[in-house]
mmCIF file of C-alpha atoms in Angstrom:
data_model
loop_
_atom_site.group_PDB
_atom_site.id
_atom_site.type_symbol
_atom_site.label_atom_id
_atom_site.label_comp_id
_atom_site.label_asym_id
_atom_site.label_seq_id
_atom_site.Cartn_x
_atom_site.Cartn_y
_atom_site.Cartn_z
ATOM 1 C CA MET A 1 0.000 0.000 0.000
ATOM 2 C CA GLY A 2 1.532 3.298 -1.124
ATOM 3 C CA ARG A 3 1.942 6.431 0.897
ATOM 4 C CA LYS A 4 -0.622 9.102 0.004
ATOM 5 C CA ARG A 5 1.071 12.270 -1.218
ATOM 6 C CA GLU A 6 0.132 15.432 0.609
ATOM 7 C CA VAL A 7 -1.563 18.189 -1.366
ATOM 8 C CA LYS A 8 -2.114 21.559 0.270
ATOM 9 C CA GLU A 9 -3.135 25.030 -0.792
ATOM 10 C CA SER A 10 -0.326 27.429 -1.582
ATOM 11 C CA ALA A 11 -0.430 31.193 -1.195
ATOM 12 C CA LEU A 12 -0.120 31.620 -4.976
ATOM 13 C CA LYS A 13 -3.400 32.870 -6.387
ATOM 14 C CA ALA A 14 -4.597 34.830 -9.369
ATOM 15 C CA SER A 15 -7.939 35.872 -10.815
ATOM 16 C CA ILE A 16 -9.434 37.053 -14.061
ATOM 17 C CA VAL A 17 -12.789 38.620 -14.943
ATOM 18 C CA THR A 18 -14.437 37.631 -18.220
ATOM 19 C CA ARG A 19 -17.722 38.908 -19.659
ATOM 20 C CA VAL A 20 -19.952 36.056 -20.829
ATOM 21 C CA ARG A 21 -20.239 36.288 -24.604
ATOM 22 C CA PHE A 22 -23.213 35.280 -26.717
ATOM 23 C CA SER A 23 -21.216 32.394 -28.196
ATOM 24 C CA GLU A 24 -20.771 30.911 -24.690
ATOM 25 C CA VAL A 25 -24.463 30.464 -23.869
ATOM 26 C CA ASP A 26 -26.938 27.797 -24.885
ATOM 27 C CA SER A 27 -30.564 28.128 -26.002
ATOM 28 C CA LEU A 28 -31.575 28.889 -22.403
ATOM 29 C CA ALA A 29 -29.208 31.914 -22.421
ATOM 30 C CA ILE A 30 -27.038 30.340 -19.681
ATOM 31 C CA VAL A 31 -23.379 29.457 -20.001
ATOM 32 C CA TRP A 32 -23.025 26.031 -21.585
ATOM 33 C CA HIS A 33 -21.352 23.719 -19.050
ATOM 34 C CA GLY A 34 -18.263 23.055 -21.191
ATOM 35 C CA ASN A 35 -17.384 26.732 -21.282
ATOM 36 C CA TYR A 36 -16.473 26.725 -17.594
ATOM 37 C CA ILE A 37 -13.373 24.790 -18.687
ATOM 38 C CA HIS A 38 -12.496 27.830 -20.847
ATOM 39 C CA PHE A 39 -12.753 29.996 -17.720
ATOM 40 C CA PHE A 40 -10.281 27.613 -16.036
ATOM 41 C CA GLU A 41 -7.920 27.946 -19.008
ATOM 42 C CA ASP A 42 -8.123 31.751 -18.887
ATOM 43 C CA ALA A 43 -7.275 31.607 -15.175
ATOM 44 C CA ARG A 44 -4.275 29.324 -15.804
ATOM 45 C CA GLU A 45 -2.971 31.806 -18.368
ATOM 46 C CA ALA A 46 -3.484 34.714 -15.921
ATOM 47 C CA PHE A 47 -1.651 32.715 -13.242
ATOM 48 C CA GLY A 48 1.230 32.027 -15.638
ATOM 49 C CA GLU A 49 1.524 35.704 -16.531
ATOM 50 C CA LYS A 50 1.432 36.797 -12.890
ATOM 51 C CA TYR A 51 4.060 34.299 -11.702
ATOM 52 C CA ASN A 52 6.212 33.907 -14.844
ATOM 53 C CA ILE A 53 5.324 30.255 -15.372
ATOM 54 C CA GLY A 54 3.314 30.263 -18.577
ATOM 55 C CA TYR A 55 3.132 27.525 -21.159
ATOM 56 C CA MET A 56 5.960 28.989 -23.232
ATOM 57 C CA ASP A 57 8.162 29.234 -20.107
ATOM 58 C CA MET A 58 7.679 25.498 -19.599
ATOM 59 C CA TYR A 59 8.289 24.771 -23.272
ATOM 60 C CA GLY A 60 11.444 26.884 -23.247
ATOM 61 C CA ASN A 61 12.730 24.658 -20.449
ATOM 62 C CA GLY A 62 12.015 21.492 -22.429
ATOM 63 C CA TYR A 63 8.627 20.540 -20.948
ATOM 64 C CA VAL A 64 4.926 20.711 -21.587
ATOM 65 C CA ALA A 65 2.189 20.091 -19.032
ATOM 66 C CA PRO A 66 -0.902 18.536 -20.628
ATOM 67 C CA LEU A 67 -4.113 18.183 -18.669
ATOM 68 C CA VAL A 68 -4.826 14.674 -17.414
ATOM 69 C CA SER A 69 -7.822 15.485 -15.225
ATOM 70 C CA VAL A 70 -10.539 18.152 -15.182
ATOM 71 C CA HIS A 71 -13.332 18.338 -12.622
ATOM 72 C CA CYS A 72 -16.082 20.949 -12.350
ATOM 73 C CA ASP A 73 -19.001 21.259 -9.925
ATOM 74 C CA TYR A 74 -21.780 23.591 -10.997
ATOM 75 C CA LYS A 75 -23.577 25.621 -8.324
ATOM 76 C CA GLN A 76 -25.730 28.073 -10.281
ATOM 77 C CA PRO A 77 -25.756 29.418 -13.828
ATOM 78 C CA LEU A 78 -24.129 32.428 -15.368
ATOM 79 C CA LYS A 79 -26.071 34.211 -18.095
ATOM 80 C CA TYR A 80 -25.254 36.142 -21.220
ATOM 81 C CA GLY A 81 -23.742 39.507 -20.233
ATOM 82 C CA ASP A 82 -22.720 38.444 -16.708
ATOM 83 C CA CYS A 83 -19.102 38.820 -15.692
ATOM 84 C CA ALA A 84 -17.407 35.673 -14.437
ATOM 85 C CA ARG A 85 -14.560 36.087 -11.959
ATOM 86 C CA THR A 86 -12.375 33.003 -11.925
ATOM 87 C CA GLU A 87 -10.027 32.618 -8.978
ATOM 88 C CA ILE A 88 -7.208 30.102 -9.251
ATOM 89 C CA THR A 89 -5.008 28.629 -6.525
ATOM 90 C CA LEU A 90 -1.917 26.494 -6.995
ATOM 91 C CA MET A 91 -1.952 23.403 -4.822
ATOM 92 C CA GLU A 92 1.402 22.251 -3.437
ATOM 93 C CA THR A 93 2.344 18.665 -4.195
ATOM 94 C CA PRO A 94 5.660 16.800 -4.198
ATOM 95 C CA ALA A 95 4.602 14.881 -7.320
ATOM 96 C CA ALA A 96 5.719 15.843 -10.844
ATOM 97 C CA LYS A 97 2.413 17.495 -11.617
ATOM 98 C CA VAL A 98 0.611 20.796 -11.292
ATOM 99 C CA ILE A 99 -2.728 20.940 -9.491
ATOM 100 C CA PHE A 100 -4.950 24.006 -9.617
ATOM 101 C CA ARG A 101 -8.226 24.636 -7.802
ATOM 102 C CA TYR A 102 -10.775 27.082 -9.160
ATOM 103 C CA GLU A 103 -13.699 29.104 -7.904
ATOM 104 C CA VAL A 104 -15.898 30.890 -10.436
ATOM 105 C CA TYR A 105 -18.079 33.734 -9.175
ATOM 106 C CA ASN A 106 -20.683 36.022 -10.657
ATOM 107 C CA ASN A 107 -18.589 39.173 -10.359
ATOM 108 C CA GLU A 108 -21.615 41.444 -9.839
ATOM 109 C CA THR A 109 -23.369 39.397 -7.127
ATOM 110 C CA ASN A 110 -20.297 37.577 -5.740
ATOM 111 C CA ALA A 111 -22.311 34.327 -5.888
ATOM 112 C CA LEU A 112 -20.215 31.182 -6.246
ATOM 113 C CA VAL A 113 -21.282 29.557 -9.521
ATOM 114 C CA ALA A 114 -18.742 26.744 -9.976
ATOM 115 C CA THR A 115 -15.713 25.083 -8.411
ATOM 116 C CA GLY A 116 -13.182 22.825 -10.019
ATOM 117 C CA GLU A 117 -9.757 21.294 -10.215
ATOM 118 C CA THR A 118 -7.290 20.459 -12.955
ATOM 119 C CA ILE A 119 -4.238 18.225 -12.889
ATOM 120 C CA GLN A 120 -1.392 18.539 -15.367
ATOM 121 C CA VAL A 121 1.648 16.270 -15.605
ATOM 122 C CA PHE A 122 5.092 17.197 -16.824
ATOM 123 C CA VAL A 123 6.151 15.656 -20.105
ATOM 124 C CA SER A 124 9.379 16.412 -21.922
ATOM 125 C CA VAL A 125 8.965 17.990 -25.328
ATOM 126 C CA THR A 126 10.199 14.650 -26.705
ATOM 127 C CA GLY A 127 7.197 12.926 -25.112
ATOM 128 C CA ASN A 128 8.683 11.338 -21.987
ATOM 129 C CA MET A 129 6.498 11.610 -18.877
ATOM 130 C CA LEU A 130 8.246 12.294 -15.572
ATOM 131 C CA CYS A 131 7.440 9.730 -12.932
ATOM 132 C CA LEU A 132 9.840 10.768 -10.205
ATOM 133 C CA GLY A 133 10.591 14.289 -9.117
ATOM 134 C CA MET A 134 9.924 17.708 -10.539
ATOM 135 C CA PRO A 135 11.715 19.175 -13.542
ATOM 136 C CA PRO A 136 14.659 21.258 -12.275
ATOM 137 C CA PHE A 137 13.255 24.518 -13.687
ATOM 138 C CA PHE A 138 9.983 23.975 -11.799
ATOM 139 C CA GLU A 139 11.808 23.193 -8.546
ATOM 140 C CA GLU A 140 13.702 26.480 -8.952
ATOM 141 C CA TRP A 141 10.459 28.316 -9.690
ATOM 142 C CA LYS A 142 8.790 26.825 -6.589
ATOM 143 C CA ASN A 143 11.760 27.768 -4.422
ATOM 144 C CA LYS A 144 11.454 31.359 -5.648
ATOM 145 C CA TRP A 145 7.682 31.728 -5.183
ATOM 146 C CA ILE A 146 6.739 29.246 -2.450
ATOM 147 C CA SER A 147 8.870 29.808 0.619
#
C-alpha cells in the first residue's frame, strides 16, 4: 500500500474577470457547461503571466504540461452579459504534476457559480512523462515563489 502524497493550498493565487459572450451560452441563455473549462484555461494563463510560469516558459525549459484530469461542480448558472470572476489557486504537491483549484463567481453578485480542479503532468517535449521528481526549472520556480 503506497503512501498518500500530501496536497495543500499554496499562497499563490490569481484571478481574471471575463464577460460572458453570446457564443458561450446555450438556447436557455445560460453558459453552456463546457465553457467553464475555458474559464479555467483563462485563469491558468493569468496565473502564468502573474508568476512567470506560462506555457511557453515550460516549453522553453524542455517541458509541456498537458491536462490529465478536469473536474467541475456547478452551483448556479451564469447568463449572457454576466461577468465571471475566476479565482485560481496552486496546490502544493511533491509529485511531478501541477494541481490548480478554481472558484468561479458572478462578479456582480459575488455568488459562487462553480468550483473545479485540474491536474497537469510534466512531459518532456520529446514525449517522456516524468514519474519521479519535478523538472529542475519547476523546482527552482517553486523555491522562488513558495517559501
